[in-house]
mmCIF file of C-alpha atoms in Angstrom:
data_model
loop_
_atom_site.group_PDB
_atom_site.id
_atom_site.type_symbol
_atom_site.label_atom_id
_atom_site.label_comp_id
_atom_site.label_asym_id
_atom_site.label_seq_id
_atom_site.Cartn_x
_atom_site.Cartn_y
_atom_site.Cartn_z
ATOM 1 C CA UNK B 91 121.544 23.339 -20.740
ATOM 2 C CA UNK B 92 117.895 21.309 -21.555
ATOM 3 C CA UNK B 93 118.097 17.724 -21.265
ATOM 4 C CA UNK B 94 118.138 17.469 -25.741
ATOM 5 C CA UNK B 95 120.479 20.434 -26.467
ATOM 6 C CA UNK B 96 124.263 20.033 -26.771
ATOM 7 C CA UNK B 97 126.033 23.676 -25.697
ATOM 8 C CA UNK B 98 128.218 25.567 -28.000
ATOM 9 C CA UNK B 99 131.083 24.752 -28.529
ATOM 10 C CA UNK B 100 133.588 27.376 -27.909
ATOM 11 C CA UNK B 101 134.581 29.399 -30.903
ATOM 12 C CA UNK B 102 137.987 30.074 -29.192
ATOM 13 C CA UNK B 103 139.245 27.099 -26.805
ATOM 14 C CA UNK B 104 140.040 27.910 -23.729
ATOM 15 C CA UNK B 105 143.330 27.186 -21.845
ATOM 16 C CA UNK B 106 142.457 23.185 -20.885
ATOM 17 C CA UNK B 107 143.478 22.475 -16.921
ATOM 18 C CA UNK B 108 142.211 20.330 -14.709
ATOM 19 C CA UNK B 109 140.064 22.120 -11.248
ATOM 20 C CA UNK B 110 141.057 22.236 -7.478
ATOM 21 C CA UNK B 111 141.181 18.670 -6.907
ATOM 22 C CA UNK B 112 142.094 18.803 -3.382
ATOM 23 C CA UNK B 113 138.603 18.046 -2.019
ATOM 24 C CA UNK B 114 137.281 14.635 -1.676
ATOM 25 C CA UNK B 115 136.676 14.251 -5.794
ATOM 26 C CA UNK B 116 141.451 14.180 -5.789
ATOM 27 C CA UNK B 117 142.588 13.218 -8.931
ATOM 28 C CA UNK B 118 139.552 12.622 -11.368
ATOM 29 C CA UNK B 119 140.855 10.007 -14.175
ATOM 30 C CA UNK B 120 141.541 11.586 -16.859
ATOM 31 C CA UNK B 121 139.748 8.623 -19.090
ATOM 32 C CA UNK B 122 136.967 5.936 -18.742
ATOM 33 C CA UNK B 123 135.608 3.544 -21.303
ATOM 34 C CA UNK B 124 131.705 2.727 -20.823
ATOM 35 C CA UNK B 125 131.636 -1.014 -22.311
ATOM 36 C CA UNK B 126 128.980 -2.812 -23.620
ATOM 37 C CA UNK B 127 127.078 -5.222 -25.687
ATOM 38 C CA UNK B 128 124.768 -2.238 -27.541
ATOM 39 C CA UNK B 129 121.357 -1.986 -27.198
ATOM 40 C CA UNK B 130 121.727 -2.097 -23.633
ATOM 41 C CA UNK B 131 121.060 1.760 -22.227
ATOM 42 C CA UNK B 132 124.108 2.418 -23.185
ATOM 43 C CA UNK B 133 122.661 5.724 -25.984
ATOM 44 C CA UNK B 134 120.778 7.126 -22.268
ATOM 45 C CA UNK B 135 123.652 7.286 -20.395
ATOM 46 C CA UNK B 136 126.127 9.414 -22.800
ATOM 47 C CA UNK B 137 122.688 11.925 -22.756
ATOM 48 C CA UNK B 138 122.846 11.343 -19.102
ATOM 49 C CA UNK B 139 126.461 12.109 -19.271
ATOM 50 C CA UNK B 140 126.579 14.878 -21.073
ATOM 51 C CA UNK B 141 124.595 17.257 -18.505
ATOM 52 C CA UNK B 142 127.258 16.951 -15.714
ATOM 53 C CA UNK B 143 128.978 20.395 -16.477
ATOM 54 C CA UNK B 144 132.430 18.546 -15.209
ATOM 55 C CA UNK B 145 132.853 15.407 -17.782
ATOM 56 C CA UNK B 146 133.330 15.563 -21.353
ATOM 57 C CA UNK B 147 130.199 13.036 -22.849
ATOM 58 C CA UNK B 148 132.198 10.924 -26.282
ATOM 59 C CA UNK B 149 129.871 8.811 -27.308
ATOM 60 C CA UNK B 150 130.265 5.891 -30.238
ATOM 61 C CA UNK B 151 133.818 7.372 -31.208
ATOM 62 C CA UNK B 152 135.616 4.013 -31.012
ATOM 63 C CA UNK B 153 133.718 1.334 -32.236
ATOM 64 C CA UNK B 154 132.023 4.059 -35.503
ATOM 65 C CA UNK B 155 136.263 4.579 -36.248
ATOM 66 C CA UNK B 156 136.254 0.457 -35.949
ATOM 67 C CA UNK B 157 137.886 -1.721 -37.354
ATOM 68 C CA UNK B 158 140.791 0.867 -37.494
ATOM 69 C CA UNK B 159 140.503 3.018 -34.311
ATOM 70 C CA UNK B 160 142.966 1.659 -32.613
ATOM 71 C CA UNK B 161 146.324 0.789 -35.173
ATOM 72 C CA UNK B 162 149.495 -0.278 -33.701
ATOM 73 C CA UNK B 163 152.225 2.049 -35.399
ATOM 74 C CA UNK B 164 153.181 5.756 -34.935
ATOM 75 C CA UNK B 165 150.430 8.428 -37.097
ATOM 76 C CA UNK B 166 151.456 11.645 -37.779
ATOM 77 C CA UNK B 167 148.270 14.044 -37.584
ATOM 78 C CA UNK B 168 147.358 14.014 -40.964
ATOM 79 C CA UNK B 169 147.049 10.244 -41.517
ATOM 80 C CA UNK B 170 145.216 10.865 -37.697
ATOM 81 C CA UNK B 171 142.436 12.825 -38.926
ATOM 82 C CA UNK B 172 142.049 10.231 -42.001
ATOM 83 C CA UNK B 173 140.983 8.528 -40.077
ATOM 84 C CA UNK B 174 138.323 10.675 -37.825
ATOM 85 C CA UNK B 175 137.254 11.906 -40.953
ATOM 86 C CA UNK B 176 136.597 8.326 -42.752
ATOM 87 C CA UNK B 177 133.836 7.218 -44.213
ATOM 88 C CA UNK B 178 131.106 4.598 -43.681
ATOM 89 C CA UNK B 179 129.116 2.894 -45.949
ATOM 90 C CA UNK B 180 126.787 1.415 -44.428
ATOM 91 C CA UNK B 181 125.742 4.106 -42.810
ATOM 92 C CA UNK B 182 125.764 5.889 -45.641
ATOM 93 C CA UNK B 183 123.805 4.278 -47.701
ATOM 94 C CA UNK B 184 121.116 3.095 -44.645
ATOM 95 C CA UNK B 185 121.280 7.440 -44.469
ATOM 96 C CA UNK B 186 120.577 7.376 -48.603
ATOM 97 C CA UNK B 187 117.938 4.700 -48.310
ATOM 98 C CA UNK B 188 116.037 7.493 -45.359
ATOM 99 C CA UNK B 189 116.689 5.321 -42.862
ATOM 100 C CA UNK B 190 119.660 6.469 -40.635
ATOM 101 C CA UNK B 191 120.567 4.595 -37.558
ATOM 102 C CA UNK B 192 118.747 6.393 -34.898
ATOM 103 C CA UNK B 193 122.806 7.435 -32.792
ATOM 104 C CA UNK B 194 123.690 9.086 -36.077
ATOM 105 C CA UNK B 195 122.601 12.051 -34.784
ATOM 106 C CA UNK B 196 124.072 14.152 -38.154
ATOM 107 C CA UNK B 197 122.302 12.232 -40.056
ATOM 108 C CA UNK B 198 119.154 13.956 -37.994
ATOM 109 C CA UNK B 199 119.759 17.278 -38.457
ATOM 110 C CA UNK B 200 122.513 17.490 -41.475
ATOM 111 C CA UNK B 201 124.855 20.071 -42.265
ATOM 112 C CA UNK B 202 127.380 20.370 -44.752
ATOM 113 C CA UNK B 203 128.582 16.786 -45.589
ATOM 114 C CA UNK B 204 126.075 14.311 -47.724
ATOM 115 C CA UNK B 205 125.718 10.294 -47.221
ATOM 116 C CA UNK B 206 126.343 10.613 -51.544
ATOM 117 C CA UNK B 207 129.603 12.027 -51.152
ATOM 118 C CA UNK B 208 130.037 10.231 -47.219
ATOM 119 C CA UNK B 209 129.770 12.103 -43.617
ATOM 120 C CA UNK B 210 133.126 12.173 -41.769
ATOM 121 C CA UNK B 211 133.227 8.762 -38.730
ATOM 122 C CA UNK B 212 133.681 11.662 -36.159
ATOM 123 C CA UNK B 213 130.697 13.904 -37.449
ATOM 124 C CA UNK B 214 127.841 10.703 -37.469
ATOM 125 C CA UNK B 215 127.594 10.636 -34.013
ATOM 126 C CA UNK B 216 130.190 11.826 -31.492
ATOM 127 C CA UNK B 217 130.428 15.810 -32.200
ATOM 128 C CA UNK B 218 126.598 16.191 -33.326
ATOM 129 C CA UNK B 219 126.488 14.730 -28.927
ATOM 130 C CA UNK B 220 128.973 17.806 -28.175
ATOM 131 C CA UNK B 221 127.452 21.096 -30.226
ATOM 132 C CA UNK B 222 124.987 21.439 -32.620
ATOM 133 C CA UNK B 223 127.163 22.982 -35.303
ATOM 134 C CA UNK B 224 129.295 19.897 -35.279
ATOM 135 C CA UNK B 225 130.807 20.670 -38.806
ATOM 136 C CA UNK B 226 132.197 24.354 -37.338
ATOM 137 C CA UNK B 227 134.014 21.838 -34.856
ATOM 138 C CA UNK B 228 135.237 19.736 -37.433
ATOM 139 C CA UNK B 229 137.004 22.724 -38.751
ATOM 140 C CA UNK B 230 138.371 23.720 -35.693
ATOM 141 C CA UNK B 231 139.918 20.484 -34.765
ATOM 142 C CA UNK B 232 141.451 20.102 -38.019
ATOM 143 C CA UNK B 233 144.415 22.124 -38.204
ATOM 144 C CA UNK B 234 145.132 21.406 -34.462
ATOM 145 C CA UNK B 235 145.046 18.037 -35.130
ATOM 146 C CA UNK B 236 146.887 17.408 -38.566
ATOM 147 C CA UNK B 237 149.296 20.068 -36.817
ATOM 148 C CA UNK B 238 150.783 16.934 -35.074
ATOM 149 C CA UNK B 239 153.948 15.334 -35.242
ATOM 150 C CA UNK B 240 154.409 11.600 -35.568
ATOM 151 C CA UNK B 241 153.734 9.345 -32.215
ATOM 152 C CA UNK B 242 151.274 6.881 -30.543
ATOM 153 C CA UNK B 243 147.944 6.407 -31.600
ATOM 154 C CA UNK B 244 147.030 7.443 -27.956
ATOM 155 C CA UNK B 245 148.751 10.510 -28.096
ATOM 156 C CA UNK B 246 145.997 12.033 -31.045
ATOM 157 C CA UNK B 247 143.448 10.506 -28.938
ATOM 158 C CA UNK B 248 144.452 12.656 -25.772
ATOM 159 C CA UNK B 249 145.205 15.569 -27.555
ATOM 160 C CA UNK B 250 141.733 15.353 -29.449
ATOM 161 C CA UNK B 251 140.264 14.620 -26.269
ATOM 162 C CA UNK B 252 142.208 17.749 -24.394
ATOM 163 C CA UNK B 253 140.879 20.369 -27.283
ATOM 164 C CA UNK B 254 137.401 18.877 -26.903
ATOM 165 C CA UNK B 255 137.208 19.677 -23.480
ATOM 166 C CA UNK B 256 138.485 23.309 -23.581
ATOM 167 C CA UNK B 257 136.195 24.212 -26.718
ATOM 168 C CA UNK B 258 132.732 22.176 -25.099
ATOM 169 C CA UNK B 259 133.520 21.940 -21.113
ATOM 170 C CA UNK B 260 134.419 18.879 -18.478
ATOM 171 C CA UNK B 261 137.353 17.713 -17.732
ATOM 172 C CA UNK B 262 137.270 13.663 -16.993
ATOM 173 C CA UNK B 263 136.289 12.243 -20.234
ATOM 174 C CA UNK B 264 134.029 9.400 -20.664
ATOM 175 C CA UNK B 265 133.907 7.718 -23.789
ATOM 176 C CA UNK B 266 131.051 5.664 -24.341
ATOM 177 C CA UNK B 267 130.447 3.216 -27.948
ATOM 178 C CA UNK B 268 128.055 0.367 -28.113
ATOM 179 C CA UNK B 269 129.217 -2.548 -28.852
ATOM 180 C CA UNK B 270 132.316 -2.494 -27.188
ATOM 181 C CA UNK B 271 133.219 -5.117 -24.950
ATOM 182 C CA UNK B 272 135.820 -6.402 -27.717
ATOM 183 C CA UNK B 273 137.490 -3.486 -27.816
ATOM 184 C CA UNK B 274 138.150 -4.199 -24.133
ATOM 185 C CA UNK B 275 142.113 -5.156 -24.302
ATOM 186 C CA UNK B 276 142.795 -2.733 -26.979
ATOM 187 C CA UNK B 277 141.982 0.186 -25.655
ATOM 188 C CA UNK B 278 143.767 -0.732 -21.984
ATOM 189 C CA UNK B 279 146.600 -1.695 -23.577
ATOM 190 C CA UNK B 280 146.435 1.679 -25.309
ATOM 191 C CA UNK B 281 144.973 3.469 -22.570
ATOM 192 C CA UNK B 282 146.797 1.866 -19.641
ATOM 193 C CA UNK B 283 145.692 4.751 -16.815
ATOM 194 C CA UNK B 284 141.947 3.808 -18.407
ATOM 195 C CA UNK B 285 138.793 3.349 -16.262
ATOM 196 C CA UNK B 286 136.143 0.829 -17.283
ATOM 197 C CA UNK B 287 132.237 0.626 -16.232
ATOM 198 C CA UNK B 288 130.699 -1.895 -17.279
ATOM 199 C CA UNK B 289 126.909 -1.584 -19.028
ATOM 200 C CA UNK B 290 124.759 -4.896 -19.592
ATOM 201 C CA UNK B 291 121.015 -5.016 -19.350
ATOM 202 C CA UNK B 292 118.800 -8.241 -19.397
ATOM 203 C CA UNK B 293 119.497 -10.857 -21.523
ATOM 204 C CA UNK B 294 115.941 -11.132 -23.131
ATOM 205 C CA UNK B 295 115.599 -7.257 -23.211
ATOM 206 C CA UNK B 296 118.876 -6.396 -24.951
ATOM 207 C CA UNK B 297 118.859 -9.322 -27.368
ATOM 208 C CA UNK B 298 114.760 -7.959 -28.738
ATOM 209 C CA UNK B 299 116.093 -4.518 -29.552
ATOM 210 C CA UNK B 300 119.462 -5.838 -31.130
ATOM 211 C CA UNK B 301 116.453 -7.741 -33.283
ATOM 212 C CA UNK B 302 114.979 -4.673 -34.615
ATOM 213 C CA UNK B 303 118.280 -2.707 -35.155
ATOM 214 C CA UNK B 304 119.567 -1.955 -38.353
ATOM 215 C CA UNK B 305 123.071 -2.589 -37.275
ATOM 216 C CA UNK B 306 123.009 -5.731 -35.333
ATOM 217 C CA UNK B 307 120.618 -6.552 -38.074
ATOM 218 C CA UNK B 308 123.957 -6.080 -40.543
ATOM 219 C CA UNK B 309 126.016 -8.089 -38.066
ATOM 220 C CA UNK B 310 123.686 -10.869 -38.903
ATOM 221 C CA UNK B 311 123.617 -10.550 -42.554
ATOM 222 C CA UNK B 312 127.756 -10.544 -42.701
ATOM 223 C CA UNK B 313 127.489 -14.020 -40.836
ATOM 224 C CA UNK B 314 125.276 -15.173 -43.271
ATOM 225 C CA UNK B 315 126.938 -14.250 -46.147
ATOM 226 C CA UNK B 316 130.492 -15.136 -44.741
ATOM 227 C CA UNK B 317 129.059 -18.665 -43.381
ATOM 228 C CA UNK B 318 127.791 -18.644 -47.334
ATOM 229 C CA UNK B 319 130.657 -17.504 -49.013
ATOM 230 C CA UNK B 320 134.225 -17.421 -47.072
ATOM 231 C CA UNK B 321 135.997 -14.042 -45.624
ATOM 232 C CA UNK B 322 135.499 -12.751 -49.511
ATOM 233 C CA UNK B 323 132.395 -11.821 -48.388
ATOM 234 C CA UNK B 324 133.517 -8.792 -46.390
ATOM 235 C CA UNK B 325 134.473 -7.638 -49.707
ATOM 236 C CA UNK B 326 131.161 -8.319 -51.850
ATOM 237 C CA UNK B 327 128.941 -6.783 -48.939
ATOM 238 C CA UNK B 328 130.901 -3.302 -49.138
ATOM 239 C CA UNK B 329 129.802 -3.948 -53.317
ATOM 240 C CA UNK B 330 126.774 -4.159 -52.434
ATOM 241 C CA UNK B 331 126.385 -1.435 -50.491
ATOM 242 C CA UNK B 332 127.886 1.155 -52.621
ATOM 243 C CA UNK B 333 125.028 -0.368 -55.702
ATOM 244 C CA UNK B 334 122.140 1.492 -54.364
ATOM 245 C CA UNK B 335 119.974 -1.041 -56.582
ATOM 246 C CA UNK B 336 120.406 -3.556 -53.780
ATOM 247 C CA UNK B 337 117.744 -3.655 -51.434
ATOM 248 C CA UNK B 338 119.141 -3.392 -48.179
ATOM 249 C CA UNK B 339 116.218 -2.868 -46.140
ATOM 250 C CA UNK B 340 113.974 -5.576 -47.713
ATOM 251 C CA UNK B 341 117.796 -8.021 -46.888
ATOM 252 C CA UNK B 342 118.313 -6.449 -43.590
ATOM 253 C CA UNK B 343 114.207 -7.306 -42.065
ATOM 254 C CA UNK B 344 114.572 -10.839 -43.698
ATOM 255 C CA UNK B 345 113.471 -12.934 -40.800
ATOM 256 C CA UNK B 346 115.677 -13.848 -38.853
ATOM 257 C CA UNK B 347 115.364 -15.316 -35.306
ATOM 258 C CA UNK B 348 115.252 -13.738 -32.193
ATOM 259 C CA UNK B 349 116.950 -16.488 -30.414
ATOM 260 C CA UNK B 350 120.045 -16.124 -32.623
ATOM 261 C CA UNK B 351 120.373 -12.508 -31.098
ATOM 262 C CA UNK B 352 119.961 -14.197 -28.032
ATOM 263 C CA UNK B 353 122.962 -16.215 -28.822
ATOM 264 C CA UNK B 354 124.744 -13.402 -30.225
ATOM 265 C CA UNK B 355 124.538 -11.190 -26.358
ATOM 266 C CA UNK B 356 125.824 -14.056 -24.752
ATOM 267 C CA UNK B 357 129.228 -14.786 -26.949
ATOM 268 C CA UNK B 358 129.442 -10.811 -26.227
ATOM 269 C CA UNK B 359 128.821 -11.128 -22.756
ATOM 270 C CA UNK B 360 130.691 -14.431 -21.814
ATOM 271 C CA UNK B 361 133.564 -13.174 -24.096
ATOM 272 C CA UNK B 362 133.654 -9.195 -22.553
ATOM 273 C CA UNK B 363 133.402 -10.765 -18.790
ATOM 274 C CA UNK B 364 136.580 -12.415 -19.547
ATOM 275 C CA UNK B 365 138.340 -9.311 -21.225
ATOM 276 C CA UNK B 366 137.216 -6.993 -17.875
ATOM 277 C CA UNK B 367 138.471 -9.450 -15.600
ATOM 278 C CA UNK B 368 141.814 -9.212 -16.810
ATOM 279 C CA UNK B 369 141.900 -5.572 -15.521
ATOM 280 C CA UNK B 370 142.622 -4.851 -12.811
ATOM 281 C CA UNK B 371 139.860 -4.551 -9.852
ATOM 282 C CA UNK B 372 140.165 -0.878 -8.895
ATOM 283 C CA UNK B 373 140.153 0.448 -12.385
ATOM 284 C CA UNK B 374 136.446 -1.121 -13.297
ATOM 285 C CA UNK B 375 132.994 -1.641 -12.008
ATOM 286 C CA UNK B 376 129.704 -2.353 -13.795
ATOM 287 C CA UNK B 377 126.175 -1.457 -13.439
ATOM 288 C CA UNK B 378 122.750 -2.927 -15.164
ATOM 289 C CA UNK B 379 121.172 -0.782 -16.796
ATOM 290 C CA UNK B 380 117.989 -1.790 -14.701
ATOM 291 C CA UNK B 381 119.121 -1.002 -11.285
ATOM 292 C CA UNK B 382 119.897 3.260 -13.485
ATOM 293 C CA UNK B 383 116.590 3.301 -14.281
ATOM 294 C CA UNK B 384 115.016 1.607 -10.112
ATOM 295 C CA UNK B 385 117.560 3.798 -8.308
ATOM 296 C CA UNK B 386 119.537 6.228 -10.668
ATOM 297 C CA UNK B 387 120.377 8.972 -7.610
ATOM 298 C CA UNK B 388 122.403 5.395 -6.076
ATOM 299 C CA UNK B 389 123.823 4.539 -9.513
ATOM 300 C CA UNK B 390 124.707 7.593 -10.549
ATOM 301 C CA UNK B 391 126.762 8.912 -7.473
ATOM 302 C CA UNK B 392 128.603 5.506 -7.888
ATOM 303 C CA UNK B 393 129.355 5.931 -11.441
ATOM 304 C CA UNK B 394 130.323 9.784 -10.636
ATOM 305 C CA UNK B 395 133.030 8.597 -7.829
ATOM 306 C CA UNK B 396 134.386 6.231 -10.240
ATOM 307 C CA UNK B 397 134.340 8.969 -12.895
ATOM 308 C CA UNK B 398 136.726 10.886 -10.296
ATOM 309 C CA UNK B 399 133.433 13.590 -10.133
ATOM 310 C CA UNK B 400 130.484 14.831 -7.518
ATOM 311 C CA UNK B 401 127.187 13.404 -7.274
ATOM 312 C CA UNK B 402 125.675 17.036 -8.448
ATOM 313 C CA UNK B 403 122.025 17.511 -7.458
ATOM 314 C CA UNK B 404 120.832 19.216 -10.399
ATOM 315 C CA UNK B 405 122.616 16.474 -12.701
ATOM 316 C CA UNK B 406 120.783 13.638 -10.683
ATOM 317 C CA UNK B 407 117.228 15.218 -10.827
ATOM 318 C CA UNK B 408 118.182 16.056 -14.038
ATOM 319 C CA UNK B 409 118.786 12.313 -14.839
ATOM 320 C CA UNK B 410 115.808 11.318 -13.052
ATOM 321 C CA UNK B 411 113.583 12.878 -15.349
ATOM 322 C CA UNK B 412 115.771 11.851 -18.889
ATOM 323 C CA UNK B 413 115.495 8.088 -17.585
ATOM 324 C CA UNK B 414 112.239 5.752 -18.722
ATOM 325 C CA UNK B 415 111.758 3.359 -16.519
ATOM 326 C CA UNK B 416 109.047 1.625 -19.323
ATOM 327 C CA UNK B 417 112.273 0.860 -20.830
ATOM 328 C CA UNK B 418 111.998 -2.783 -19.806
ATOM 329 C CA UNK B 419 110.318 -5.803 -19.885
ATOM 330 C CA UNK B 420 109.440 -6.205 -23.546
ATOM 331 C CA UNK B 421 111.081 -9.585 -24.042
ATOM 332 C CA UNK B 422 108.372 -11.096 -21.666
ATOM 333 C CA UNK B 423 105.415 -10.310 -24.503
ATOM 334 C CA UNK B 424 106.846 -12.187 -27.405
ATOM 335 C CA UNK B 425 104.647 -15.335 -27.442
ATOM 336 C CA UNK B 426 105.484 -18.852 -24.928
ATOM 337 C CA UNK B 427 107.574 -21.152 -27.529
ATOM 338 C CA UNK B 428 109.112 -17.927 -29.149
ATOM 339 C CA UNK B 429 110.051 -16.310 -25.406
ATOM 340 C CA UNK B 430 111.251 -19.692 -24.331
ATOM 341 C CA UNK B 431 113.773 -19.994 -26.721
ATOM 342 C CA UNK B 432 115.278 -16.340 -26.540
ATOM 343 C CA UNK B 433 115.395 -17.296 -23.038
ATOM 344 C CA UNK B 434 117.105 -20.825 -23.442
ATOM 345 C CA UNK B 435 120.034 -18.728 -25.865
ATOM 346 C CA UNK B 436 120.965 -16.408 -23.197
ATOM 347 C CA UNK B 437 121.030 -18.393 -20.571
ATOM 348 C CA UNK B 438 125.017 -18.590 -20.393
ATOM 349 C CA UNK B 439 124.953 -15.121 -20.768
ATOM 350 C CA UNK B 440 122.891 -14.433 -18.158
ATOM 351 C CA UNK B 441 124.715 -17.573 -15.509
ATOM 352 C CA UNK B 442 127.692 -15.691 -16.183
ATOM 353 C CA UNK B 443 126.448 -12.012 -14.567
ATOM 354 C CA UNK B 444 125.005 -13.906 -12.138
ATOM 355 C CA UNK B 445 128.637 -15.323 -11.411
ATOM 356 C CA UNK B 446 130.535 -12.077 -11.920
ATOM 357 C CA UNK B 447 127.891 -10.133 -9.249
ATOM 358 C CA UNK B 448 128.836 -13.137 -7.032
ATOM 359 C CA UNK B 449 131.396 -13.516 -6.884
ATOM 360 C CA UNK B 450 134.015 -11.237 -4.357
ATOM 361 C CA UNK B 451 134.089 -7.952 -5.713
ATOM 362 C CA UNK B 452 132.152 -8.738 -8.249
ATOM 363 C CA UNK B 453 129.442 -6.776 -10.025
#
């Protein structure tokens, strides 16, 4: 398999079975969540994980399904499928405007769904990350999942993972979503067996990348609407997204001081670390994107142990070719005053990460 082409899924699933785990990589955890702020190198990590033969790399599943990804009430199979098949107005609008988000792979190699009628959420990134025929995989999943009886949503997700493992390969499930730190308490409540990895990146570089990404520009735009109009702003935003005469790209491109994104990054980091601190220490670890670029063999071997898979040499070699060590330091080229303001806005999050790294068992 190349680093850019997903493997075709099996038309008929093979029996789902965890391989022999009597060796040094015994008892792989059933599920690991990679969480972070977004724009922290997480998409690159998903591409790396997809190359491992024993990992089912689930990209952007839970964040794409928000705000209803983890309902507390029981669902039957039909209700769970409606959640997976629901559309995302912002994603569809960006695609209609000819500027789909880069992580929305379906829009870059479209199938039978279109942004006018709406692309199912699970098709935006999750399925095309696994196969070059997401429409067929979507069709294959539907009868299996809709036939499930009523029960907690976690059981439906586990059935989804098992079906994808049988069709696409990989027995250790690793789900990675951007902008997911706030999900940690809910993920822990629904999946108490899961492990967590906190992927983080230096604040100024991460915040600068946020400022150039339409998803984070939308977060700032919505924040302005709420500050100006109150809670009803969310409903107004929905109407704006449906109105193709509204200049969405122009609204997102309005000047916003980059330090506002630095403040957003700091808030997410400080709140997210508090969520992670509430987890059992043996279920969590962290990795800096810069360390992943500087020492990929060391960091990937450490992550593989956490996931419960072997650090396959061919996998690490392929990952080293895929990771781009030049993806750093962009904030250093900002004008001095702008760079200083950004670093100041990021300071609370930077201190929180440093304190975590210095604490016993931290990092």
